[in-house]
């Protein structure tokens, strides 16, 4: 760990949705953070990285599968943040090993997901836990940060980017779930990585807690119009998940099926089991962002929906990206 107050932070996956939120918050505090974005060689020329460089970041092209050169890039880092996808498993493992070799002071693995028990709920979570186990095996100092569901992907159409994920009310639609404006993740991360009390701990960041019915009602109030509500029963959702699990077992390389299964499992966790709440997080040992940093102000769902409905808020995510193709390309 560096002895000066300027924290040297290296971000992998900086160009992604979560990565951009974190980079914006870090680059807004140049007196506190010196920021490096690691980019794949084939991505380093992208406009998004050029913009980060203009905003004060150092952009370094690296091979995410070469532990030695990666470790050399991390030697001066106080904090390494991974915003890679869990499917980028080899790269994620290599980053952990490189951070260990470089003796970084804190590693933030790519969780940033909704709350659920560590194992047995969904395969994607199991991968994240495997990566955390790898950190613990080598006593790499870590902080896990999970986040509520993004507002950006949780509104019914036409107020979410295509393909809309929130077209259907699950069961009665009244299970509480935590949410957040994606833009509010970065400011919390900036506080967490500078805070000694979050070292080797789990932290839950969220804006507010609502329900599926609450979201629909907010949209209807803002538009003054009824928003069609498809619904699926809990029994039918569970049958769909079971069928997808069989299909994935039969064809584990089919990334489209893997992602469909993950989405079904996320819905079940959030809207049937009710995992994604501050109370469940507290039970699971998480620190709560609202208690740690009461001065951090989050966008309310109400205000976000008003901005979207009034055309004042860009809610696009993954622009120009084919998520299935990306995931397929990076599996090996
Ligand atoms: N709470 C929620 O509602 C929510 C919603 C979505 C995601 N998440 C979670 O947030 C975390 C980050 O996901 P995201 O959606 O923000 O990510 P994303 O937008 O898909 O970005 C992925 C990043 O990884 C980089 N990347 C891709 N392939 C790579 C490779 N082979 N080697 C090295 N880097 C590679 C990409 O960089 P280049 O392409 O520029 O090289 C990009 O910066 C994940 O854990 C995800 O599950 C949470």
CSV table of C-alpha atoms and ligand atoms in Angstrom, one decimal:
chain,number,residue,atom,x,y,z
A,1,UNK,CA,0.0,0.0,0.0
A,2,UNK,CA,1.3,3.5,-0.8
A,3,UNK,CA,2.0,5.7,2.1
A,4,UNK,CA,0.8,8.9,0.4
A,5,UNK,CA,-2.9,9.9,0.5
A,6,UNK,CA,-3.3,9.7,-3.3
A,7,UNK,CA,-4.7,6.3,-4.0
A,8,UNK,CA,-3.5,4.6,-7.1
A,9,UNK,CA,-6.4,2.7,-8.6
A,10,UNK,CA,-6.3,0.2,-11.5
A,11,UNK,CA,-9.6,-0.7,-13.2
A,12,UNK,CA,-10.1,-3.7,-15.5
A,13,UNK,CA,-13.3,-3.6,-17.5
A,14,UNK,CA,-13.3,0.2,-17.3
A,15,UNK,CA,-15.2,0.6,-20.6
A,16,UNK,CA,-18.1,-1.5,-19.4
A,17,UNK,CA,-21.3,-0.3,-17.9
A,18,UNK,CA,-20.2,-0.7,-14.3
A,19,UNK,CA,-16.7,0.3,-15.2
A,20,UNK,CA,-17.7,3.6,-16.7
A,21,UNK,CA,-19.8,4.5,-13.6
A,22,UNK,CA,-16.7,3.8,-11.4
A,23,UNK,CA,-14.3,5.6,-13.7
A,24,UNK,CA,-16.4,8.7,-13.7
A,25,UNK,CA,-16.5,8.9,-9.9
A,26,UNK,CA,-12.8,8.2,-9.6
A,27,UNK,CA,-11.8,10.7,-12.3
A,28,UNK,CA,-14.0,13.4,-10.6
A,29,UNK,CA,-11.6,13.3,-7.6
A,30,UNK,CA,-8.1,13.8,-9.1
A,31,UNK,CA,-6.7,14.9,-5.7
A,32,UNK,CA,-7.7,11.6,-4.2
A,33,UNK,CA,-7.3,9.0,-7.0
A,34,UNK,CA,-4.7,8.4,-9.7
A,35,UNK,CA,-6.5,6.1,-12.1
A,36,UNK,CA,-5.3,3.6,-14.6
A,37,UNK,CA,-7.6,1.8,-17.0
A,38,UNK,CA,-6.4,-1.6,-18.3
A,39,UNK,CA,-7.6,-2.4,-21.8
A,40,UNK,CA,-7.2,-5.3,-24.1
A,41,UNK,CA,-4.9,-4.6,-26.9
A,42,UNK,CA,-7.7,-4.8,-29.4
A,43,UNK,CA,-9.9,-2.4,-27.3
A,44,UNK,CA,-7.4,0.3,-26.2
A,45,UNK,CA,-8.0,2.5,-29.3
A,46,UNK,CA,-11.8,2.7,-28.6
A,47,UNK,CA,-13.2,6.2,-28.2
A,48,UNK,CA,-14.4,5.3,-24.6
A,49,UNK,CA,-10.8,4.8,-23.5
A,50,UNK,CA,-9.7,8.0,-25.3
A,51,UNK,CA,-12.3,9.9,-23.4
A,52,UNK,CA,-11.0,8.5,-20.2
A,53,UNK,CA,-7.5,9.5,-21.1
A,54,UNK,CA,-8.7,13.0,-21.8
A,55,UNK,CA,-10.4,13.0,-18.4
A,56,UNK,CA,-7.1,12.2,-16.7
A,57,UNK,CA,-6.8,8.4,-16.7
A,58,UNK,CA,-3.8,6.5,-17.9
A,59,UNK,CA,-4.9,3.9,-20.4
A,60,UNK,CA,-2.6,0.8,-20.6
A,61,UNK,CA,-3.0,-2.0,-23.1
A,62,UNK,CA,-2.4,-5.4,-21.6
A,63,UNK,CA,-2.8,-9.1,-22.2
A,64,UNK,CA,-5.3,-10.2,-19.5
A,65,UNK,CA,-4.0,-13.8,-19.8
A,66,UNK,CA,-0.3,-13.1,-19.1
A,67,UNK,CA,0.1,-13.0,-15.4
A,68,UNK,CA,3.7,-11.8,-15.4
A,69,UNK,CA,3.2,-8.7,-17.5
A,70,UNK,CA,-0.1,-8.0,-15.7
A,71,UNK,CA,1.6,-8.2,-12.4
A,72,UNK,CA,4.3,-5.7,-13.6
A,73,UNK,CA,1.5,-3.3,-14.4
A,74,UNK,CA,-0.1,-3.6,-11.0
A,75,UNK,CA,3.0,-3.2,-8.9
A,76,UNK,CA,2.3,0.4,-8.1
A,77,UNK,CA,-1.4,-0.1,-7.4
A,78,UNK,CA,-3.1,0.4,-4.1
A,79,UNK,CA,-6.4,-0.9,-5.3
A,80,UNK,CA,-7.4,-3.1,-8.3
A,81,UNK,CA,-11.0,-3.1,-9.3
A,82,UNK,CA,-12.3,-5.8,-11.7
A,83,UNK,CA,-15.4,-5.0,-13.7
A,84,UNK,CA,-15.0,-8.0,-16.0
A,85,UNK,CA,-17.9,-10.4,-16.5
A,86,UNK,CA,-17.9,-13.7,-14.6
A,87,UNK,CA,-17.8,-15.5,-18.0
A,88,UNK,CA,-14.3,-14.0,-18.4
A,89,UNK,CA,-13.1,-16.5,-15.9
A,90,UNK,CA,-9.5,-17.1,-17.1
A,91,UNK,CA,-8.9,-13.3,-17.3
A,92,UNK,CA,-10.5,-12.8,-13.9
A,93,UNK,CA,-8.3,-15.5,-12.3
A,94,UNK,CA,-5.2,-14.2,-13.9
A,95,UNK,CA,-6.0,-10.7,-12.6
A,96,UNK,CA,-6.3,-12.1,-9.0
A,97,UNK,CA,-3.0,-13.9,-9.3
A,98,UNK,CA,-1.3,-10.8,-10.8
A,99,UNK,CA,-2.7,-8.6,-8.0
A,100,UNK,CA,-1.3,-11.1,-5.4
A,101,UNK,CA,2.1,-11.1,-7.1
A,102,UNK,CA,2.1,-7.3,-7.1
A,103,UNK,CA,1.1,-7.1,-3.4
A,104,UNK,CA,-1.8,-4.7,-4.1
A,105,UNK,CA,-3.5,-3.4,-1.0
A,106,UNK,CA,-7.1,-4.2,-2.0
A,107,UNK,CA,-8.7,-6.2,-4.7
A,108,UNK,CA,-12.3,-5.7,-5.7
A,109,UNK,CA,-13.6,-8.7,-7.6
A,110,UNK,CA,-16.4,-8.3,-10.2
A,111,UNK,CA,-19.5,-8.8,-8.2
A,112,UNK,CA,-21.7,-5.7,-8.4
A,113,UNK,CA,-24.7,-8.0,-8.4
A,114,UNK,CA,-27.8,-8.4,-6.4
A,115,UNK,CA,-27.8,-10.0,-3.0
A,116,UNK,CA,-28.2,-13.7,-2.6
A,117,UNK,CA,-26.7,-16.5,-0.5
A,118,UNK,CA,-23.2,-17.4,-1.7
A,119,UNK,CA,-23.9,-20.9,-3.2
A,120,UNK,CA,-26.7,-22.9,-4.7
A,121,UNK,CA,-28.9,-20.1,-6.1
A,122,UNK,CA,-27.3,-19.7,-9.5
A,123,UNK,CA,-24.3,-20.8,-11.4
A,124,UNK,CA,-23.1,-17.2,-12.2
A,125,UNK,CA,-23.0,-16.5,-8.4
A,126,UNK,CA,-21.0,-19.7,-7.9
A,127,UNK,CA,-18.4,-18.5,-10.3
A,128,UNK,CA,-18.1,-15.2,-8.4
A,129,UNK,CA,-17.7,-17.1,-5.2
A,130,UNK,CA,-15.0,-19.3,-6.8
A,131,UNK,CA,-13.1,-16.2,-7.7
A,132,UNK,CA,-13.4,-14.8,-4.1
A,133,UNK,CA,-12.2,-18.2,-2.8
A,134,UNK,CA,-9.2,-17.8,-5.0
A,135,UNK,CA,-8.5,-14.4,-3.3
A,136,UNK,CA,-8.9,-15.9,0.2
A,137,UNK,CA,-6.7,-18.9,-0.6
A,138,UNK,CA,-3.7,-16.5,-1.1
A,139,UNK,CA,-4.9,-14.0,1.5
A,140,UNK,CA,-5.3,-11.3,-1.1
A,141,UNK,CA,-7.0,-8.3,0.7
A,142,UNK,CA,-10.4,-7.9,-0.9
A,143,UNK,CA,-13.7,-6.0,-0.8
A,144,UNK,CA,-16.8,-7.4,-2.3
A,145,UNK,CA,-19.3,-4.8,-3.5
A,146,UNK,CA,-22.8,-5.9,-4.5
A,147,UNK,CA,-25.4,-3.6,-5.9
A,148,UNK,CA,-29.2,-3.4,-6.3
A,149,UNK,CA,-30.7,-4.0,-9.7
A,150,UNK,CA,-30.1,-1.1,-12.1
A,151,UNK,CA,-33.0,1.2,-12.7
A,152,UNK,CA,-31.8,1.2,-16.3
A,153,UNK,CA,-32.8,-2.4,-17.0
A,154,UNK,CA,-35.8,-2.7,-14.6
A,155,UNK,CA,-38.5,-0.5,-16.2
A,156,UNK,CA,-41.2,-1.9,-18.5
A,157,UNK,CA,-41.0,-1.1,-22.2
A,158,UNK,CA,-40.7,1.4,-23.8
A,159,UNK,CA,-38.7,2.9,-20.9
A,160,UNK,CA,-35.8,0.4,-21.0
A,161,UNK,CA,-33.3,-0.5,-23.7
A,162,UNK,CA,-34.2,-3.3,-26.1
A,163,UNK,CA,-34.6,-6.2,-25.5
A,164,UNK,CA,-36.6,-5.2,-22.4
A,165,UNK,CA,-35.9,-7.4,-19.4
A,166,UNK,CA,-38.8,-6.2,-17.2
A,167,UNK,CA,-41.8,-7.2,-19.3
A,168,UNK,CA,-43.4,-9.4,-16.7
A,169,UNK,CA,-44.7,-9.2,-13.2
A,170,UNK,CA,-43.6,-12.3,-11.2
A,171,UNK,CA,-46.2,-13.9,-8.9
A,172,UNK,CA,-48.1,-11.1,-7.0
A,173,UNK,CA,-45.3,-8.6,-7.8
A,174,UNK,CA,-45.1,-7.5,-4.1
A,175,UNK,CA,-41.7,-8.9,-3.1
A,176,UNK,CA,-39.3,-6.1,-1.9
A,177,UNK,CA,-36.1,-5.7,-3.9
A,178,UNK,CA,-33.3,-3.2,-3.8
A,179,UNK,CA,-32.5,-1.0,-6.8
A,180,UNK,CA,-30.0,1.7,-7.9
A,181,UNK,CA,-29.3,4.2,-10.6
A,182,UNK,CA,-26.2,2.7,-12.3
A,183,UNK,CA,-24.6,6.1,-12.2
A,184,UNK,CA,-24.7,6.0,-8.3
A,185,UNK,CA,-22.6,2.9,-8.1
A,186,UNK,CA,-19.3,4.7,-8.9
A,187,UNK,CA,-19.6,7.3,-6.1
A,188,UNK,CA,-20.2,4.6,-3.5
A,189,UNK,CA,-17.2,2.6,-4.9
A,190,UNK,CA,-15.0,5.7,-4.5
A,191,UNK,CA,-15.9,5.9,-0.8
A,192,UNK,CA,-15.6,2.2,-0.2
A,193,UNK,CA,-12.1,1.7,-1.6
A,194,UNK,CA,-10.8,4.6,0.5
A,195,UNK,CA,-12.3,3.3,3.7
A,196,UNK,CA,-10.3,0.9,6.0
A,197,UNK,CA,-13.4,-0.5,7.6
A,198,UNK,CA,-14.5,-2.1,4.3
A,199,UNK,CA,-11.3,-4.1,3.9
A,200,UNK,CA,-12.0,-7.9,3.7
A,201,UNK,CA,-15.7,-7.1,4.0
A,202,UNK,CA,-18.9,-7.2,1.8
A,203,UNK,CA,-20.7,-4.0,1.1
A,204,UNK,CA,-24.2,-3.6,-0.3
A,205,UNK,CA,-24.9,-0.4,-2.3
A,206,UNK,CA,-28.4,0.5,-3.3
A,207,UNK,CA,-30.7,3.5,-3.9
A,208,UNK,CA,-34.0,2.3,-2.5
A,209,UNK,CA,-36.2,-0.8,-2.0
A,210,UNK,CA,-39.3,-1.2,-4.0
A,211,UNK,CA,-41.4,-4.0,-5.6
A,212,UNK,CA,-42.4,-4.9,-9.2
A,213,UNK,CA,-45.8,-3.4,-8.6
A,214,UNK,CA,-44.1,-0.3,-7.2
A,215,UNK,CA,-42.1,0.1,-10.4
A,216,UNK,CA,-45.2,-0.3,-12.6
A,217,UNK,CA,-47.2,2.1,-10.5
A,218,UNK,CA,-44.5,4.8,-10.6
A,219,UNK,CA,-44.3,4.5,-14.4
A,220,UNK,CA,-48.1,4.7,-14.7
A,221,UNK,CA,-48.2,7.7,-12.4
A,222,UNK,CA,-45.5,9.5,-14.4
A,223,UNK,CA,-47.1,8.7,-17.8
A,224,UNK,CA,-50.7,9.0,-16.8
A,225,UNK,CA,-51.3,5.8,-18.8
A,226,UNK,CA,-51.8,2.1,-17.9
A,227,UNK,CA,-48.7,0.1,-18.7
A,228,UNK,CA,-49.5,-3.5,-19.9
A,229,UNK,CA,-48.6,-6.1,-17.2
A,230,UNK,CA,-47.8,-9.6,-18.4
A,231,UNK,CA,-47.5,-11.9,-15.5
A,232,UNK,CA,-46.0,-15.3,-14.8
A,233,UNK,CA,-46.8,-17.5,-11.8
A,234,UNK,CA,-44.1,-18.7,-9.5
A,235,UNK,CA,-44.8,-22.3,-10.5
A,236,UNK,CA,-44.4,-21.4,-14.2
A,237,UNK,CA,-41.2,-19.5,-13.6
A,238,UNK,CA,-39.7,-22.4,-11.7
A,239,UNK,CA,-40.8,-24.8,-14.5
A,240,UNK,CA,-39.1,-22.5,-17.0
A,241,UNK,CA,-35.9,-22.4,-15.0
A,242,UNK,CA,-35.9,-26.2,-14.6
A,243,UNK,CA,-36.3,-26.7,-18.4
A,244,UNK,CA,-33.5,-24.2,-19.1
A,245,UNK,CA,-31.3,-26.0,-16.6
A,246,UNK,CA,-31.8,-29.3,-18.4
A,247,UNK,CA,-31.1,-27.6,-21.7
A,248,UNK,CA,-27.8,-26.1,-20.4
A,249,UNK,CA,-26.8,-29.4,-18.9
A,250,UNK,CA,-27.3,-31.0,-22.4
A,251,UNK,CA,-25.5,-28.1,-24.2
A,252,UNK,CA,-23.3,-26.2,-21.7
A,253,UNK,CA,-21.5,-24.3,-24.5
A,254,UNK,CA,-24.7,-22.6,-25.6
A,255,UNK,CA,-24.1,-19.1,-24.2
A,256,UNK,CA,-27.6,-17.9,-25.1
A,257,UNK,CA,-29.1,-20.7,-23.0
A,258,UNK,CA,-26.7,-20.0,-20.2
A,259,UNK,CA,-27.7,-16.3,-20.1
A,260,UNK,CA,-31.4,-17.1,-20.3
A,261,UNK,CA,-31.0,-19.5,-17.3
A,262,UNK,CA,-29.1,-16.8,-15.4
A,263,UNK,CA,-31.8,-14.2,-16.1
A,264,UNK,CA,-34.5,-16.6,-14.9
A,265,UNK,CA,-32.5,-17.4,-11.8
A,266,UNK,CA,-32.0,-13.7,-11.1
A,267,UNK,CA,-35.7,-13.0,-11.4
A,268,UNK,CA,-36.5,-15.9,-9.0
A,269,UNK,CA,-33.9,-14.7,-6.5
A,270,UNK,CA,-35.1,-11.1,-6.6
A,271,UNK,CA,-38.9,-11.5,-7.0
A,272,UNK,CA,-39.7,-14.9,-5.5
A,273,UNK,CA,-37.1,-15.7,-2.8
A,274,UNK,CA,-36.7,-12.0,-1.8
A,275,UNK,CA,-32.9,-12.3,-1.5
A,276,UNK,CA,-32.1,-8.8,-2.7
A,277,UNK,CA,-32.9,-6.6,0.4
A,278,UNK,CA,-30.9,-4.8,3.0
A,279,UNK,CA,-32.2,-7.2,5.7
A,280,UNK,CA,-31.0,-10.3,3.8
A,281,UNK,CA,-27.7,-8.5,3.1
A,282,UNK,CA,-27.3,-7.8,6.8
A,283,UNK,CA,-27.9,-11.5,7.6
A,284,UNK,CA,-25.3,-12.5,5.1
A,285,UNK,CA,-22.7,-10.2,6.7
A,286,UNK,CA,-22.8,-7.2,4.4
A,287,UNK,CA,-22.1,-3.6,5.5
A,288,UNK,CA,-24.9,-1.3,4.4
A,289,UNK,CA,-24.0,1.8,2.3
A,290,UNK,CA,-26.7,3.9,3.9
A,291,UNK,CA,-25.2,3.4,7.3
A,292,UNK,CA,-21.6,3.7,6.2
A,293,UNK,CA,-22.1,6.8,4.0
A,294,UNK,CA,-25.4,8.6,4.9
A,295,UNK,CA,-24.2,11.7,3.1
A,296,UNK,CA,-24.1,10.0,-0.3
A,297,UNK,CA,-27.3,11.0,-2.1
A,298,UNK,CA,-28.8,8.5,-4.6
A,299,UNK,CA,-31.3,9.2,-7.4
A,300,UNK,CA,-34.7,8.1,-6.4
A,301,UNK,CA,-36.6,5.7,-8.6
A,302,UNK,CA,-39.4,8.3,-8.8
A,303,UNK,CA,-37.0,11.0,-10.0
A,304,UNK,CA,-35.3,8.6,-12.5
A,305,UNK,CA,-38.7,7.6,-14.0
A,306,UNK,CA,-39.7,11.2,-14.3
A,307,UNK,CA,-36.5,12.0,-16.2
A,308,UNK,CA,-36.9,9.0,-18.5
A,309,UNK,CA,-40.6,9.7,-19.2
A,310,UNK,CA,-39.8,13.4,-19.9
A,311,UNK,CA,-37.1,12.4,-22.3
A,312,UNK,CA,-34.4,14.0,-20.1
A,313,UNK,CA,-32.5,10.9,-19.3
A,314,UNK,CA,-30.6,8.5,-21.6
A,315,UNK,CA,-31.3,5.1,-20.4
A,316,UNK,CA,-29.4,3.2,-23.0
A,317,UNK,CA,-26.9,0.5,-21.9
A,318,UNK,CA,-24.7,-1.9,-23.9
A,319,UNK,CA,-25.0,0.3,-27.0
A,320,UNK,CA,-23.7,-1.4,-30.1
A,321,UNK,CA,-22.9,-4.6,-28.1
A,322,UNK,CA,-24.1,-8.1,-28.8
A,323,UNK,CA,-23.9,-9.5,-25.3
A,324,UNK,CA,-24.3,-13.1,-26.3
A,325,UNK,CA,-21.6,-12.8,-29.0
A,326,UNK,CA,-19.3,-11.0,-26.5
A,327,UNK,CA,-19.7,-13.7,-24.0
A,328,UNK,CA,-19.3,-16.5,-26.6
A,329,UNK,CA,-16.1,-14.8,-27.8
A,330,UNK,CA,-14.6,-14.6,-24.3
A,331,UNK,CA,-15.4,-18.0,-23.0
A,332,UNK,CA,-12.2,-19.7,-23.8
B,1,LIG,N1,-26.7,-5.1,-10.4
B,1,LIG,C1,-27.2,-5.2,-11.7
B,1,LIG,O1,-28.3,-4.9,-12.0
B,1,LIG,C2,-26.2,-5.6,-12.7
B,1,LIG,C3,-26.5,-5.4,-14.1
B,1,LIG,C4,-25.6,-5.8,-15.1
B,1,LIG,C5,-24.4,-6.3,-14.7
B,1,LIG,N2,-24.0,-6.4,-13.4
B,1,LIG,C6,-22.7,-7.0,-13.0
B,1,LIG,O2,-21.7,-6.0,-13.1
B,1,LIG,C7,-20.5,-6.6,-13.4
B,1,LIG,C8,-19.9,-5.9,-14.6
B,1,LIG,O3,-20.8,-6.1,-15.7
B,1,LIG,P1,-21.1,-5.0,-16.8
B,1,LIG,O4,-22.4,-5.4,-17.4
B,1,LIG,O5,-20.9,-3.6,-16.3
B,1,LIG,O6,-19.9,-5.3,-17.8
B,1,LIG,P2,-19.8,-5.0,-19.4
B,1,LIG,O7,-20.5,-3.7,-19.7
B,1,LIG,O8,-20.2,-6.2,-20.2
B,1,LIG,O9,-18.3,-4.7,-19.6
B,1,LIG,C9,-17.3,-5.8,-19.6
B,1,LIG,C10,-15.9,-5.2,-19.6
B,1,LIG,O10,-15.0,-6.3,-19.7
B,1,LIG,C11,-14.1,-6.0,-20.8
B,1,LIG,N3,-13.8,-7.3,-21.4
B,1,LIG,C12,-14.6,-8.0,-22.2
B,1,LIG,N4,-14.0,-9.1,-22.6
B,1,LIG,C13,-12.8,-9.1,-22.0
B,1,LIG,C14,-11.7,-10.0,-22.0
B,1,LIG,N5,-11.7,-11.1,-22.7
B,1,LIG,N6,-10.6,-9.7,-21.3
B,1,LIG,C15,-10.5,-8.5,-20.6
B,1,LIG,N7,-11.5,-7.6,-20.6
B,1,LIG,C16,-12.6,-7.9,-21.3
B,1,LIG,C17,-14.8,-5.0,-21.7
B,1,LIG,O11,-13.8,-4.2,-22.3
B,1,LIG,P3,-13.5,-4.0,-23.8
B,1,LIG,O12,-14.6,-4.7,-24.6
B,1,LIG,O13,-13.5,-2.5,-24.0
B,1,LIG,O14,-12.2,-4.7,-24.1
B,1,LIG,C18,-15.6,-4.2,-20.7
B,1,LIG,O15,-14.9,-3.2,-20.2
B,1,LIG,C19,-20.7,-8.1,-13.6
B,1,LIG,O16,-20.4,-8.8,-12.5
B,1,LIG,C20,-22.2,-8.1,-13.9
B,1,LIG,O17,-22.8,-9.3,-13.6
B,1,LIG,C21,-24.9,-6.1,-12.4
